[in-house]
Amino acid sequence: MSFTPGFQSHESLESIVRSAYTQIQTPDLSLYSQIPLHKVSGLPSAEETICLLCQKSKSNTGDVPGLSSTLYSFQLRSVCKMYEKESMTLRQCVPHFVEFTSPTGSRYFFNTLENTFNSNPELYVVPKGGILAENMGLGKTLICLALICLSKHEISSIPHDIILEEPPKGTDIGSFKMKPLKTLAEIALSSIAQNSLPWKYFAQDLPSAIVQKLKKLPGVFFVSREPVQSNLGLRVRNATALKPSILKLVLTSSTLVIVPENLLHQWNDETKKHVRVEFLRKLFISDRFKNLMHYENGDYMRDPPQDPILLVSYDVVVISAPLFSKLCADPSTVFMKIYWKRLIIDEGHSMSSRSSNLSLSCKLIHAERRWVVTGTPTSGLTNLHVDEGVPEAVTESPKKRRKYTVKGKFNVREDLNKLGNLVSNYFKIEPFYSQPSLWGSSITKNLTNSNQFTAKISLQTLLNSLMVRHTQLQVEADLVLPQLHHEAVSLKPSYQNKLAINLFTSVLAVNAVSSERVGGDYMFDPMNRQQLQKLVSNLQLSTFYWTGFQILDVKSLLNVANSCLEKLTPSGEAYYNPEDRRLLVSSIHAVKEALCNPRWRAAASLHEMQLYVTNLPKPYVDNFAIGSINDIGVFGAPQLHAIQKFFYKNRFISSNDESVLASRLRESSKAFWKDYWVRSEKTQNRKFSKPEAFLEFDAPEEKRKNDVFEKQIICKQSVSTRETDSVALASHSTFKNILDKPYHLKDQINPKRARILGTASSKLSYLASKLTGHQKDGVKSIVFFEYEDSAYYLTELLDVLGIKYILYATFVEVEKRPNNLNDFASHSTETQGGITLIMDLKLASHSLTVIAATRVYFMNPVWQRSVEAQAIKRAHRIGQTKEVFVETLVLRGTLEEEIYRRRIDDGYDLEARDVKGGETFEKKYVIDDTGMQNFVLRHEFLSVDKEVQEHADFSETVVGEDLADNSQDKSILNASNAPQFSLPSHSSDLLAAEGRIHRAWNMRLFSADNLQKFNESRQSKPNLEQLNVEFVEGKHQPTDVHINAGSSRKRVRF
């Protein structure tokens, strides 16, 4: 007899799943506090161990054997809950059976698949493990290490719920050959091994000979080998499947930890920091370790031991995920021959795909206990709550908060599929493991039909059985992080910023008018979504700096605008309406403004960030400048690198010996420009890569053709896309003659007085000012970037100024990235001053810990706020002892300001999903949002004042807490005050303007910092072997390079 209950619900699928996430039970250990604690003799049971730890937690002495660090109470509760899950064998109803209680008190179970009632349910064994889903920055790695230390002596046991195979004939165990009778000692040793008795707990009391025999004779058992899933051809797969195979598995106390390559260094550092020396035997396996390395903290190698007994002699084996997947492609790999006590997947959201190499490999691994470690196992469990308070203007003062959170919508079905893959493929929970499609029919499907109520209960029960997770309130009861300050800094666009942004506005405006806003030529036509997305992305990039327009393309745009403006109706009237004609006139004005500016033409040809220098002798300008304005020379970073190199190598030439100086300058510049043009032609179509060596030149990625012009959406006439910049074939002298007015400098001056006034980018000047101050004040900072070109221009300028930085980006070799993080963490601010970490935002969400930084900068507003929050968590997390200051740079009056306004609107969700015509569209990009489309369609031009200077000064707004750090050495404000044998340093003045205090910097072209960096660049780069030594031991920092900011600066003798 069947019965369909009348449970009806109008809840959306998303609200049901979100509700299930928010109701996940947090670790409750109150039961253990009620158990009386007796003195334990011998090996304590799991219950006694948890009781003891709970007692320690109450007295705030949460010490775990083997750890050198004390855990927070919530961390200790997580460890105890994980240990409890591992130690108990529990059975629960399968999720499609829901328990009910009748009015008489009897229990019955409803089968949601068959719509039947049952007296007894189907049960499944709760896995010994689960998902450690604590939020970002709460010490999940330390929690795992505590669990490993706590259960160090326990050995995996032969499972009781699988079919064991007889040993194959011909092996020692299965042979019928007569053997001598075993001695009592041998029988005892075999019994200990086969029954997984924790003999290691008593190892110190046993004779060394017995310990050695126990190590060499682990327990074993035999099972049928599972069929291997792979991408091999059908014939190969069938041939493999036909081969019967018996697999011998070795019992062990070892834990296998699989981590992303970029987190290998973090596990290495955390073990050194938190685990007592020699308490655990550790092995780290990665492709980067070409040779075997033995160190106090562990062994490091690329090729794991092929003998399982050697491999299980380690307490913990940490291997990079890419190498693990590659090794597991061979079914006979040593990892498949061990019944691991515990398998841990760090950053387990990588397991969400059923067909990924890592997912397939982990499915074949035999392990008694399985854990996934991730703060974001699914999008809905990211659990980043918005705590922004009331909306504020971009220019208002920063808010202070201890947590930074985001509530964003998520793809519910995708979330459930990820969870289903973990349940079936990784945890192997029946019946989903043997029937993978059952997850969709029993959970996902029922959440949307009449069985919604029971399916919700089933999902909630399953989540509670897997998740180990605390709420934010519970964490804050034990842990209060230092204050977090987040501020949007509104910057006035520079002259060159305005030219670039207005050109983009002109492109869109002329396109709208000429296409009459219809058809395939219209940029906002659905067919052109990809081109529009790229154009708006380039518009965002132009708020930093943009040189991607070719002069010929801009001239073509001008011709189209003029043609439209002159177009008449048959009656002789203007063809377009007054508003469209206004857009055309504004576009023509913006285009002419750019074409008539020599510096813009130079930037469009050379694609260099323009740096404005004063007080530089005329011979230097004549030979290296790419432009000039009266007494200001305009240079690119490669040109200034060449000048600095020349100056340092020829510093003993008297400034009065003009003929010798001029001759050497001509020779040096001739060689430079010859090499410059060759490099430019080679690199203009190649992907951007930042040069490692100072004074090397490698041009940034050239965005040679905007999609608008490539597809001739705007320009109807034929324009050759093969034309190259004629300037690349011209000599430097010819180039300067057609671009600029003569350079005027009244008197002969000392080159050491040369100053860099600013750059063509407001954001670059501001960041350089901030980072220069941080280096002087001994502050570590992080700069996050989304666009490689921006990072390139920033690093170029920092090289020119001599400001220390470290790169962490996709174009940095994978082997070098961990070393870069280690260098940043170990950099001594007391002896070397501050340093900045320039990090790709794409890599900022990979569980990295960068708590050494207290200043964080975003080059632009981040569209996806969850990504921004994860980036901030790199610095604002457990271990941070100082307040963290975050700044998002916003260019005033531009698309960025609109993005930020919409971000701080509490009632608006940037990551929401629009529903149009029954289809769902995710707002992954800025242009996907209707409000942002409306802003772009307004075609607002920035006003350009010709009388204003072209460069953006090196200045910054100073907040109250920074005033105390602004002491300066007045004796070095002018080069004339400094001794003749020394170089001046960058210095600053405090100025009051617009009701705020500003810090204005005097940036020296030739400075002590720059000379030091010049000398460092000439040193040889470390090879992989040296990098590996630094990876393991840390980098030894010099102690006499830099004097702390509070002392007078060290003079550099010529």
mmCIF file of N, CA and C in Angstrom, residues 619-656:
data_model
loop_
_atom_site.group_PDB
_atom_site.id
_atom_site.type_symbol
_atom_site.label_atom_id
_atom_site.label_comp_id
_atom_site.label_asym_id
_atom_site.label_seq_id
_atom_site.Cartn_x
_atom_site.Cartn_y
_atom_site.Cartn_z
ATOM 1 N N PRO A 619 71.556 66.739 -22.389
ATOM 2 C CA PRO A 619 72.055 65.593 -23.162
ATOM 3 C C PRO A 619 71.307 64.285 -22.862
ATOM 4 N N TYR A 620 70.919 64.088 -21.621
ATOM 5 C CA TYR A 620 70.164 62.885 -21.274
ATOM 6 C C TYR A 620 68.804 62.895 -21.978
ATOM 7 N N VAL A 621 68.149 64.045 -21.984
ATOM 8 C CA VAL A 621 66.835 64.165 -22.597
ATOM 9 C C VAL A 621 66.922 63.980 -24.103
ATOM 10 N N ASP A 622 67.919 64.605 -24.705
ATOM 11 C CA ASP A 622 68.068 64.515 -26.163
ATOM 12 C C ASP A 622 68.261 63.078 -26.631
ATOM 13 N N ASN A 623 68.919 62.273 -25.830
ATOM 14 C CA ASN A 623 69.266 60.925 -26.259
ATOM 15 C C ASN A 623 68.275 59.840 -25.838
ATOM 16 N N PHE A 624 67.475 60.116 -24.794
ATOM 17 C CA PHE A 624 66.628 59.040 -24.281
ATOM 18 C C PHE A 624 65.144 59.382 -24.177
ATOM 19 N N ALA A 625 64.761 60.639 -24.200
ATOM 20 C CA ALA A 625 63.364 60.997 -23.950
ATOM 21 C C ALA A 625 62.467 60.590 -25.116
ATOM 22 N N ILE A 626 61.201 60.345 -24.803
ATOM 23 C CA ILE A 626 60.200 60.082 -25.834
ATOM 24 C C ILE A 626 59.273 61.286 -25.999
ATOM 25 N N GLY A 627 59.574 62.364 -25.282
ATOM 26 C CA GLY A 627 58.784 63.576 -25.386
ATOM 27 C C GLY A 627 59.259 64.585 -24.360
ATOM 28 N N SER A 628 58.724 65.808 -24.434
ATOM 29 C CA SER A 628 59.090 66.841 -23.470
ATOM 30 C C SER A 628 58.015 67.912 -23.430
ATOM 31 N N ILE A 629 57.948 68.594 -22.283
ATOM 32 C CA ILE A 629 57.068 69.756 -22.097
ATOM 33 C C ILE A 629 57.905 70.809 -21.388
ATOM 34 N N ASN A 630 58.368 71.787 -22.153
ATOM 35 C CA ASN A 630 59.228 72.847 -21.597
ATOM 36 C C ASN A 630 60.436 72.224 -20.900
ATOM 37 N N ASP A 631 60.525 72.342 -19.575
ATOM 38 C CA ASP A 631 61.698 71.820 -18.870
ATOM 39 C C ASP A 631 61.448 70.435 -18.264
ATOM 40 N N ILE A 632 60.406 69.769 -18.723
ATOM 41 C CA ILE A 632 60.086 68.426 -18.223
ATOM 42 C C ILE A 632 60.298 67.421 -19.352
ATOM 43 N N GLY A 633 61.123 66.428 -19.096
ATOM 44 C CA GLY A 633 61.328 65.358 -20.055
ATOM 45 C C GLY A 633 60.362 64.213 -19.784
ATOM 46 N N VAL A 634 59.877 63.600 -20.846
ATOM 47 C CA VAL A 634 58.944 62.484 -20.720
ATOM 48 C C VAL A 634 59.650 61.206 -21.175
ATOM 49 N N PHE A 635 59.605 60.184 -20.321
ATOM 50 C CA PHE A 635 60.333 58.945 -20.578
ATOM 51 C C PHE A 635 59.435 57.745 -20.295
ATOM 52 N N GLY A 636 59.797 56.613 -20.879
ATOM 53 C CA GLY A 636 59.253 55.327 -20.455
ATOM 54 C C GLY A 636 60.200 54.720 -19.441
ATOM 55 N N ALA A 637 59.729 53.701 -18.730
ATOM 56 C CA ALA A 637 60.587 53.057 -17.738
ATOM 57 C C ALA A 637 61.864 52.474 -18.342
ATOM 58 N N PRO A 638 61.827 51.835 -19.522
ATOM 59 C CA PRO A 638 63.085 51.317 -20.088
ATOM 60 C C PRO A 638 64.104 52.419 -20.341
ATOM 61 N N GLN A 639 63.627 53.588 -20.766
ATOM 62 C CA GLN A 639 64.541 54.707 -21.011
ATOM 63 C C GLN A 639 65.182 55.184 -19.698
ATOM 64 N N LEU A 640 64.391 55.263 -18.633
ATOM 65 C CA LEU A 640 64.962 55.682 -17.344
ATOM 66 C C LEU A 640 65.892 54.622 -16.779
ATOM 67 N N HIS A 641 65.584 53.355 -17.002
ATOM 68 C CA HIS A 641 66.516 52.295 -16.587
ATOM 69 C C HIS A 641 67.870 52.497 -17.275
ATOM 70 N N ALA A 642 67.827 52.793 -18.564
ATOM 71 C CA ALA A 642 69.075 52.984 -19.315
ATOM 72 C C ALA A 642 69.840 54.191 -18.798
ATOM 73 N N ILE A 643 69.127 55.269 -18.467
ATOM 74 C CA ILE A 643 69.789 56.466 -17.924
ATOM 75 C C ILE A 643 70.431 56.155 -16.583
ATOM 76 N N GLN A 644 69.699 55.459 -15.717
ATOM 77 C CA GLN A 644 70.257 55.111 -14.414
ATOM 78 C C GLN A 644 71.486 54.221 -14.565
ATOM 79 N N LYS A 645 71.407 53.265 -15.453
ATOM 80 C CA LYS A 645 72.545 52.376 -15.680
ATOM 81 C C LYS A 645 73.746 53.172 -16.167
ATOM 82 N N PHE A 646 73.516 54.091 -17.100
ATOM 83 C CA PHE A 646 74.610 54.925 -17.609
ATOM 84 C C PHE A 646 75.197 55.784 -16.496
ATOM 85 N N PHE A 647 74.350 56.386 -15.702
ATOM 86 C CA PHE A 647 74.816 57.289 -14.649
ATOM 87 C C PHE A 647 75.666 56.555 -13.615
ATOM 88 N N TYR A 648 75.213 55.371 -13.192
ATOM 89 C CA TYR A 648 75.958 54.640 -12.175
ATOM 90 C C TYR A 648 77.290 54.115 -12.715
ATOM 91 N N LYS A 649 77.333 53.774 -13.994
ATOM 92 C CA LYS A 649 78.581 53.260 -14.561
ATOM 93 C C LYS A 649 79.563 54.368 -14.905
ATOM 94 N N ASN A 650 79.063 55.586 -15.097
ATOM 95 C CA ASN A 650 79.924 56.703 -15.497
ATOM 96 C C ASN A 650 79.887 57.819 -14.470
ATOM 97 N N ARG A 651 79.729 57.453 -13.195
ATOM 98 C CA ARG A 651 79.565 58.469 -12.156
ATOM 99 C C ARG A 651 80.833 59.264 -11.868
ATOM 100 N N PHE A 652 81.997 58.759 -12.368
ATOM 101 C CA PHE A 652 83.241 59.478 -12.085
ATOM 102 C C PHE A 652 83.575 60.506 -13.151
ATOM 103 N N ILE A 653 82.756 60.590 -14.222
ATOM 104 C CA ILE A 653 82.982 61.613 -15.236
ATOM 105 C C ILE A 653 82.568 62.970 -14.683
ATOM 106 N N SER A 654 83.403 63.937 -14.834
ATOM 107 C CA SER A 654 83.082 65.274 -14.350
ATOM 108 C C SER A 654 81.938 65.864 -15.170
ATOM 109 N N SER A 655 81.003 66.514 -14.488
ATOM 110 C CA SER A 655 79.875 67.132 -15.186
ATOM 111 C C SER A 655 80.327 68.298 -16.063
ATOM 112 N N ASN A 656 81.537 68.814 -15.811
ATOM 113 C CA ASN A 656 82.044 69.913 -16.631
ATOM 114 C C ASN A 656 82.613 69.423 -17.961
#
